[in-house]
PDB file of C-alpha atoms in Angstrom:
ATOM      1  CA  MET A  16     312.201 113.751 162.506  1.00 62.00           C
ATOM      2  CA  TYR A  17     315.662 115.162 163.192  1.00 70.00           C
ATOM      3  CA  LEU A  18     318.721 113.070 163.108  1.00 72.00           C
ATOM      4  CA  LYS A  19     321.895 113.849 164.752  1.00 79.00           C
ATOM      5  CA  VAL A  20     324.750 113.074 162.455  1.00 84.00           C
ATOM      6  CA  ASN A  21     328.359 114.024 162.719  1.00 87.00           C
ATOM      7  CA  THR A  22     329.860 112.510 159.624  1.00 86.00           C
ATOM      8  CA  ILE A  23     328.800 111.314 156.203  1.00 83.00           C
ATOM      9  CA  ARG A  24     329.243 107.719 157.239  1.00 81.00           C
ATOM     10  CA  ASP A  25     326.588 108.531 160.065  1.00 85.00           C
ATOM     11  CA  LEU A  26     324.293 110.040 157.537  1.00 86.00           C
ATOM     12  CA  VAL A  27     324.492 106.980 155.346  1.00 84.00           C
ATOM     13  CA  ILE A  28     323.893 104.499 158.096  1.00 85.00           C
ATOM     14  CA  GLU A  29     320.905 106.602 159.304  1.00 88.00           C
ATOM     15  CA  ALA A  30     319.563 106.618 155.831  1.00 87.00           C
ATOM     16  CA  ALA A  31     319.898 102.982 155.405  1.00 89.00           C
ATOM     17  CA  LYS A  32     318.071 102.349 158.601  1.00 89.00           C
ATOM     18  CA  LEU A  33     315.210 104.514 157.705  1.00 89.00           C
ATOM     19  CA  PHE A  34     314.882 103.572 153.958  1.00 92.00           C
ATOM     20  CA  LYS A  35     316.002  99.961 154.111  1.00 91.00           C
ATOM     21  CA  ASN A  36     313.895  98.694 151.188  1.00 93.00           C
ATOM     22  CA  LYS A  37     313.973 101.669 148.979  1.00 94.00           C
ATOM     23  CA  VAL A  38     316.320 101.831 146.055  1.00 94.00           C
ATOM     24  CA  TYR A  39     319.233 104.382 146.552  1.00 88.00           C
ATOM     25  CA  ILE A  40     321.121 103.616 143.119  1.00 90.00           C
ATOM     26  CA  HIS A  41     320.649 102.298 139.690  1.00 93.00           C
ATOM     27  CA  TYR A  42     323.674 101.369 137.701  1.00 92.00           C
ATOM     28  CA  GLN A  43     324.584  99.728 134.527  1.00 92.00           C
ATOM     29  CA  ILE A  44     327.208  97.249 133.768  1.00 91.00           C
ATOM     30  CA  GLU A  45     327.411  96.667 129.927  1.00 93.00           C
ATOM     31  CA  ASN A  46     323.874  96.390 128.827  1.00 93.00           C
ATOM     32  CA  GLU A  47     322.290  95.165 132.076  1.00 94.00           C
ATOM     33  CA  MET A  48     320.788  97.567 134.739  1.00 94.00           C
ATOM     34  CA  TYR A  49     320.937  96.762 138.456  1.00 93.00           C
ATOM     35  CA  SER A  50     319.488  98.570 141.469  1.00 93.00           C
ATOM     36  CA  GLU A  51     320.712  98.527 145.248  1.00 91.00           C
ATOM     37  CA  THR A  52     318.471  99.221 148.307  1.00 92.00           C
ATOM     38  CA  PHE A  53     319.616 100.972 151.331  1.00 89.00           C
ATOM     39  CA  LYS A  54     319.528  97.601 153.171  1.00 88.00           C
ATOM     40  CA  ARG A  55     322.664  96.584 151.278  1.00 84.00           C
ATOM     41  CA  LEU A  56     324.665  99.302 152.932  1.00 81.00           C
ATOM     42  CA  LEU A  57     324.026  97.732 156.351  1.00 84.00           C
ATOM     43  CA  LEU A  58     325.769  94.461 155.354  1.00 85.00           C
ATOM     44  CA  ILE A  59     329.055  93.456 156.727  1.00 86.00           C
ATOM     45  CA  VAL A  60     331.439  92.636 154.097  1.00 89.00           C
ATOM     46  CA  HIS A  61     334.237  90.017 154.552  1.00 91.00           C
ATOM     47  CA  VAL A  62     337.244  91.618 152.504  1.00 92.00           C
ATOM     48  CA  GLY A  63     340.242  89.576 151.564  1.00 89.00           C
ATOM     49  CA  LEU A  64     343.482  91.371 151.472  1.00 89.00           C
ATOM     50  CA  THR A  65     346.645  90.078 149.972  1.00 85.00           C
ATOM     51  CA  GLY A  66     349.913  91.650 149.220  1.00 81.00           C
ATOM     52  CA  ILE A  67     353.272  92.612 150.759  1.00 81.00           C
ATOM     53  CA  SER A  68     353.516  94.746 153.875  1.00 80.00           C
ATOM     54  CA  SER A  69     353.514  98.262 152.685  1.00 85.00           C
ATOM     55  CA  PHE A  70     351.755 101.674 153.341  1.00 90.00           C
ATOM     56  CA  ASN A  71     349.140 100.874 150.837  1.00 87.00           C
ATOM     57  CA  TYR A  72     348.548  97.374 152.435  1.00 87.00           C
ATOM     58  CA  PHE A  73     348.182  99.083 155.820  1.00 90.00           C
ATOM     59  CA  VAL A  74     345.721 101.841 154.670  1.00 91.00           C
ATOM     60  CA  ALA A  75     343.630  99.327 152.939  1.00 90.00           C
ATOM     61  CA  TYR A  76     343.635  97.052 156.311  1.00 91.00           C
ATOM     62  CA  LEU A  77     342.811  99.976 158.437  1.00 91.00           C
ATOM     63  CA  GLY A  78     340.012 101.458 156.193  1.00 89.00           C
ATOM     64  CA  ILE A  79     338.200  98.041 156.103  1.00 90.00           C
ATOM     65  CA  MET A  80     338.285  97.660 159.831  1.00 89.00           C
ATOM     66  CA  LEU A  81     337.136 101.341 160.546  1.00 86.00           C
ATOM     67  CA  SER A  82     334.360 100.967 158.149  1.00 83.00           C
ATOM     68  CA  ASP A  83     333.129  98.180 160.438  1.00 84.00           C
ATOM     69  CA  HIS A  84     333.703  95.429 157.950  1.00 89.00           C
ATOM     70  CA  VAL A  85     335.845  92.232 158.304  1.00 90.00           C
ATOM     71  CA  THR A  86     339.487  92.030 157.055  1.00 90.00           C
ATOM     72  CA  ILE A  87     340.793  88.479 156.044  1.00 89.00           C
ATOM     73  CA  PRO A  88     344.552  88.622 155.435  1.00 89.00           C
ATOM     74  CA  ILE A  89     345.709  86.224 152.917  1.00 86.00           C
ATOM     75  CA  ASP A  90     349.258  85.067 152.600  1.00 85.00           C
ATOM     76  CA  PRO A  91     350.382  85.761 148.927  1.00 81.00           C
ATOM     77  CA  ASN A  92     352.587  82.784 149.188  1.00 83.00           C
ATOM     78  CA  LEU A  93     349.765  80.202 149.554  1.00 83.00           C
ATOM     79  CA  ASN A  94     349.356  77.516 146.863  1.00 83.00           C
ATOM     80  CA  ILE A  95     346.228  77.619 144.624  1.00 80.00           C
ATOM     81  CA  ASP A  96     344.398  74.860 146.521  1.00 86.00           C
ATOM     82  CA  THR A  97     344.847  76.530 149.914  1.00 86.00           C
ATOM     83  CA  LEU A  98     343.868  80.045 148.594  1.00 81.00           C
ATOM     84  CA  THR A  99     340.664  78.456 147.133  1.00 81.00           C
ATOM     85  CA  TYR A 100     339.833  76.691 150.454  1.00 85.00           C
ATOM     86  CA  PHE A 101     340.342  80.006 152.266  1.00 80.00           C
ATOM     87  CA  ILE A 102     338.271  81.894 149.887  1.00 80.00           C
ATOM     88  CA  ASN A 103     335.400  79.474 149.950  1.00 82.00           C
ATOM     89  CA  HIS A 104     335.436  78.734 153.594  1.00 83.00           C
ATOM     90  CA  ASP A 105     336.065  82.336 154.941  1.00 80.00           C
ATOM     91  CA  ASP A 106     332.981  83.620 153.208  1.00 83.00           C
ATOM     92  CA  ILE A 107     335.186  86.275 151.446  1.00 87.00           C
ATOM     93  CA  ASP A 108     332.887  88.799 149.514  1.00 88.00           C
ATOM     94  CA  ILE A 109     335.803  90.744 147.623  1.00 87.00           C
ATOM     95  CA  ILE A 110     339.454  90.481 147.381  1.00 86.00           C
ATOM     96  CA  PHE A 111     341.975  93.510 147.223  1.00 86.00           C
ATOM     97  CA  TYR A 112     345.376  92.528 145.963  1.00 80.00           C
ATOM     98  CA  GLU A 113     348.364  94.035 144.376  1.00 78.00           C
ATOM     99  CA  THR A 114     348.839  93.616 140.641  1.00 73.00           C
ATOM    100  CA  ASN A 115     351.923  91.466 141.035  1.00 69.00           C
ATOM    101  CA  PHE A 116     349.607  88.896 142.703  1.00 65.00           C
ATOM    102  CA  GLN A 117     346.987  88.951 140.052  1.00 64.00           C
ATOM    103  CA  PHE A 118     348.183  85.730 138.585  1.00 62.00           C
ATOM    104  CA  ILE A 119     347.317  83.999 141.838  1.00 60.00           C
ATOM    105  CA  ILE A 120     343.935  85.602 142.419  1.00 62.00           C
ATOM    106  CA  VAL A 121     342.516  85.513 138.939  1.00 61.00           C
ATOM    107  CA  PHE A 122     342.089  81.803 138.284  1.00 54.00           C
TER     108      PHE A 122
END
């Protein structure tokens, strides 16, 4: 079978469609081994993004959107209760933040 792919992204998506349940990576965190299947590459990720408006914020926002994932901007001035509510109810999978906002995110 011949697949027409133009980019590495196309190649990864086509491989994920063809080999959904096959393992594509094994990795270790501390003493635990983990595996991921190609199917995981097809999931849509909800990415929380907090920080001040800057070039880095824009690049992260644009990169998330262009990779077909969902960007959820988070106001860094939110109080901890409101922030917790948004994280739990917006189904956020991962949060990118600037280090000066770490004290808000890591709670």
